[in-house]
Amino acid sequence: MDNSKTIVTHEKVESNNKSGINYTTVVEQFGCQLIDNELISKVKQVVKKDTLHPVLENNIFFAHRDFDALMDKCLHEKKNNFYIYTGRGPSSTNLHLGHMIPFMTAKYLQDIFDVPVVIQITDDEKYYQTNSNIPFEQYRQYAFENIKDIIACGFNPKKTYIFLNSIQNTHFSHNSVKIQKRIKLQHFKNTFGFTDDDNIGKVSFPSYQMAPSFASSFPILLHPPTDDNPQLDSFYNPISSFFGQIINPDAHKEYLKQLSNMKCLIIAAVDQDPYFRTLRDIAPKINEPKPIVIYSRFIGSLQGKDKKMSASVNNSSIFLTDTSKQVKKKINGAFSGGQETLELHRQLGGNPDVDVATQYIEFFSGDTEMVAKVKEDFRSGQLLSGELKKKCIEIVNNILDEHRQNREKITNELISEFMSIRSLI
Amino acid sequence: MDNSKTIVTHEKVESNNKSGINYTTVVEQFGCQLIDNELISKVKQVVKKDTLHPVLENNIFFAHRDFDALMDKCLHEKKNNFYIYTGRGPSSTNLHLGHMIPFMTAKYLQDIFDVPVVIQITDDEKYYQTNSNIPFEQYRQYAFENIKDIIACGFNPKKTYIFLNSIQNTHFSHNSVKIQKRIKLQHFKNTFGFTDDDNIGKVSFPSYQMAPSFASSFPILLHPPTDDNPQLDSFYNPISSFFGQIINPDAHKEYLKQLSNMKCLIIAAVDQDPYFRTLRDIAPKINEPKPIVIYSRFIGSLQGKDKKMSASVNNSSIFLTDTSKQVKKKINGAFSGGQETLELHRQLGGNPDVDVATQYIEFFSGDTEMVAKVKEDFRSGQLLSGELKKKCIEIVNNILDEHRQNREKITNELISEFMSIRSLI
């Protein structure tokens, strides 16, 4: 009998099992699908590759909604007519490795699918959530620093748009109005646990996390004028868009129809499902396509995979700003799946399923074959815990070094480029 | 003993007395101040005029919050450093005379004070409120038609900005975030009677009606770059504004401080007080000045001043699209304060306090002296009800004729001009 208990909500992630969250339970509870081998094969077919990054191949992204249908569509149409949407809540300047997973994955998928990425910075959300008197401006400061860390992941500036919720474009506002109309207060109370003691912003915020899931929130970026649709020029400016809709409603409808062919692939940790599950119910009611989603596991804390890495829990995390010495110390002290003595380890082998360093290698090495070998050797007792940790320290420090080098090169001009509204396709 | 009963909330206005709403009760209930003779004298001093339009002189705008302090400031500074804010919820294309009062008044005050006017069109609000399946696009169509009616009131295109809530500018969004943070759900439930069965949009909407009350929602319009503040250039574009705040926080604070010297005068019917009363409590918490408000009485229905004119109540209203024949028929059938026979009228005199035509003359003639004479002559019995109604018909038809002529001349280019973001000062 499995006594393990897993709690995953939009604000809490916990398990009483050292192997970590039971993701099969989560999938059943949320009603989404597991990413299986058949789906991984389809992805390989679409991107014409024999192996994929461990984030896919090793099921770090383990669940989905309609990702299989999206791959079928890409195969059928012989083009990848979708964009990727992910985001970040700027609660501090202190990003840890876990925060990098959606961005690392979005960048990888941008490369292999050659598609646009939009990244939402929810400065409003974090301001609404805090109980302290931190002014809104402080969250924009965090946003500014976080944007640098996101760009440092290597996104293609020609195909990536980063935006703050407090700098909303018109089409985005328009869609959040439509979403807010379709959701009753009671529903959000049930879904997110809001009470009458919460502020209005907390209650309205989810609609702003939902709105970027429709291409019609980003017409200039995702459906720029072409020779085929010169008349659509008029829809790109907020005011002329308003006139266009009034004066030529048929062209407006046709334009929305064309935009709805551009699907959205959301990349998120699985605790974000309540947002997108709700949105998928609303989408048909406002004539928008249901967004597609893939969900990731959580990266374990240094103390073990039963808790997720958290910036607010002391010593649970490796931060992007940690020195190589700090990283070494932290990983050497991380929860190990190895045996207590060398003799026992050689004899019984280690347990990679609970081993924290193994998981970090899995998430960050980018090398599916190597991950398989590390796990096998550790399980057989051939690879010692110290050796495995050494490998992990090297991988993590290489990633952090590269990140720091990338980040130092980022100018305000480059940030402006990422934030400016222009065609991404 | 006064048995009259008056109900005024943000959604209901009723009285059981034919003289109409008891506005003294309303002022007590809402905790605002009456506009008295002393305040009217101050206004005259500021605008250097001996008489004012009856909207002020005859207390059609009867109550205020801090309007006296604003007039003192204008006298002291010898300049009118404020802007006017009013708005319209586009629930249909069918505007009646009552809908014109805030715009007529805003236009008049724009002329005498020589100040900018911003006009909010709450297409989101009306979409949230409806129980029918009318798509959002329909409310933008109403908005488009309503904007023409508003422009036809004669606003100065150089000093007037008209905007849709669904075309939000960044600074406006920024302020509604700050407002939403400061209001608990329970407070809005108490103030507006929201329940958990209401949609999220209804609950978040009030913050969008509040946000235009701060000049910082409209920096480009109300605080354009000058030789004194060339560095502030950087704050006018959403992205460079974001950078400006990060890179030069002191200049940003100074800029906000300068903007907060530009006060806001809100023109509204008194049922809108719950919005602005709430906002005045929040303003100091987010370092913004409390907005100033003046509140109008309601224009009575054709059946009597105990009900307000309402587009949704049959035959209660004179519409802007009514023909002169329809106007004549409606006013001739309106509730009269005259006596039953000519002899009795000459003997006892009429009652202008309950007479609907007298009120319409008061609201729309623009001639304070003439209004006084009409009332006096009607009360003395010298002016017969038929004569008074004839005068009223003439005044209303002249207004509607002029309105129609103005409206026909409005081009899409002119609408664009009113809606474009540019300096208003």
PDB file of N, CA and C in Angstrom, chain A residues 65-66 213-214 263-264 279-284 288-293:
ATOM      1  N   ARG A  65      -1.882  19.130 -21.487  1.00  0.00           N
ATOM      2  CA  ARG A  65      -3.247  19.227 -22.008  1.00  0.00           C
ATOM      3  C   ARG A  65      -3.134  19.540 -23.496  1.00  0.00           C
ATOM      4  N   ASP A  66      -3.547  18.598 -24.328  1.00  0.00           N
ATOM      5  CA  ASP A  66      -3.610  18.768 -25.799  1.00  0.00           C
ATOM      6  C   ASP A  66      -2.259  18.928 -26.489  1.00  0.00           C
ATOM      7  N   SER A 213      -2.673  33.754 -23.090  1.00  0.00           N
ATOM      8  CA  SER A 213      -2.851  32.437 -23.712  1.00  0.00           C
ATOM      9  C   SER A 213      -3.595  32.509 -25.036  1.00  0.00           C
ATOM     10  N   PHE A 214      -3.998  33.712 -25.433  1.00  0.00           N
ATOM     11  CA  PHE A 214      -4.662  33.881 -26.725  1.00  0.00           C
ATOM     12  C   PHE A 214      -3.787  34.737 -27.637  1.00  0.00           C
ATOM     13  N   LYS A 263      -1.772  28.819 -32.303  1.00  0.00           N
ATOM     14  CA  LYS A 263      -2.060  28.219 -30.996  1.00  0.00           C
ATOM     15  C   LYS A 263      -1.052  28.676 -29.950  1.00  0.00           C
ATOM     16  N   CYS A 264      -1.418  28.477 -28.701  1.00  0.00           N
ATOM     17  CA  CYS A 264      -0.537  28.857 -27.590  1.00  0.00           C
ATOM     18  C   CYS A 264      -0.109  27.612 -26.815  1.00  0.00           C
ATOM     19  N   LEU A 279      -9.258  28.521 -17.678  1.00  0.00           N
ATOM     20  CA  LEU A 279      -9.266  29.244 -18.953  1.00  0.00           C
ATOM     21  C   LEU A 279      -9.739  28.355 -20.101  1.00  0.00           C
ATOM     22  N   ARG A 280      -9.333  27.099 -20.074  1.00  0.00           N
ATOM     23  CA  ARG A 280      -9.749  26.194 -21.150  1.00  0.00           C
ATOM     24  C   ARG A 280     -11.276  26.008 -21.160  1.00  0.00           C
ATOM     25  N   ASP A 281     -11.907  26.155 -20.003  1.00  0.00           N
ATOM     26  CA  ASP A 281     -13.378  26.100 -19.971  1.00  0.00           C
ATOM     27  C   ASP A 281     -13.998  27.354 -20.591  1.00  0.00           C
ATOM     28  N   ILE A 282     -13.321  28.479 -20.381  1.00  0.00           N
ATOM     29  CA  ILE A 282     -13.882  29.755 -20.845  1.00  0.00           C
ATOM     30  C   ILE A 282     -13.652  29.968 -22.340  1.00  0.00           C
ATOM     31  N   ALA A 283     -12.498  29.521 -22.838  1.00  0.00           N
ATOM     32  CA  ALA A 283     -12.066  29.866 -24.199  1.00  0.00           C
ATOM     33  C   ALA A 283     -13.170  29.731 -25.259  1.00  0.00           C
ATOM     34  N   PRO A 284     -13.874  28.598 -25.341  1.00  0.00           N
ATOM     35  CA  PRO A 284     -14.875  28.482 -26.409  1.00  0.00           C
ATOM     36  C   PRO A 284     -15.991  29.525 -26.285  1.00  0.00           C
ATOM     37  N   GLU A 288     -12.306  31.716 -28.586  1.00  0.00           N
ATOM     38  CA  GLU A 288     -10.853  31.604 -28.626  1.00  0.00           C
ATOM     39  C   GLU A 288     -10.476  30.123 -28.521  1.00  0.00           C
ATOM     40  N   PRO A 289      -9.335  29.737 -29.107  1.00  0.00           N
ATOM     41  CA  PRO A 289      -8.927  28.341 -28.992  1.00  0.00           C
ATOM     42  C   PRO A 289      -8.430  28.025 -27.575  1.00  0.00           C
ATOM     43  N   LYS A 290      -8.656  26.786 -27.155  1.00  0.00           N
ATOM     44  CA  LYS A 290      -8.136  26.383 -25.848  1.00  0.00           C
ATOM     45  C   LYS A 290      -6.620  26.364 -25.881  1.00  0.00           C
ATOM     46  N   PRO A 291      -5.960  26.948 -24.910  1.00  0.00           N
ATOM     47  CA  PRO A 291      -4.497  26.882 -24.911  1.00  0.00           C
ATOM     48  C   PRO A 291      -4.013  25.462 -24.596  1.00  0.00           C
ATOM     49  N   ILE A 292      -2.832  25.152 -25.094  1.00  0.00           N
ATOM     50  CA  ILE A 292      -2.191  23.864 -24.842  1.00  0.00           C
ATOM     51  C   ILE A 292      -1.202  24.087 -23.695  1.00  0.00           C
ATOM     52  N   VAL A 293      -1.028  23.103 -22.844  1.00  0.00           N
ATOM     53  CA  VAL A 293      -0.135  23.304 -21.703  1.00  0.00           C
ATOM     54  C   VAL A 293       0.755  22.092 -21.498  1.00  0.00           C
TER      55      VAL A 293
END
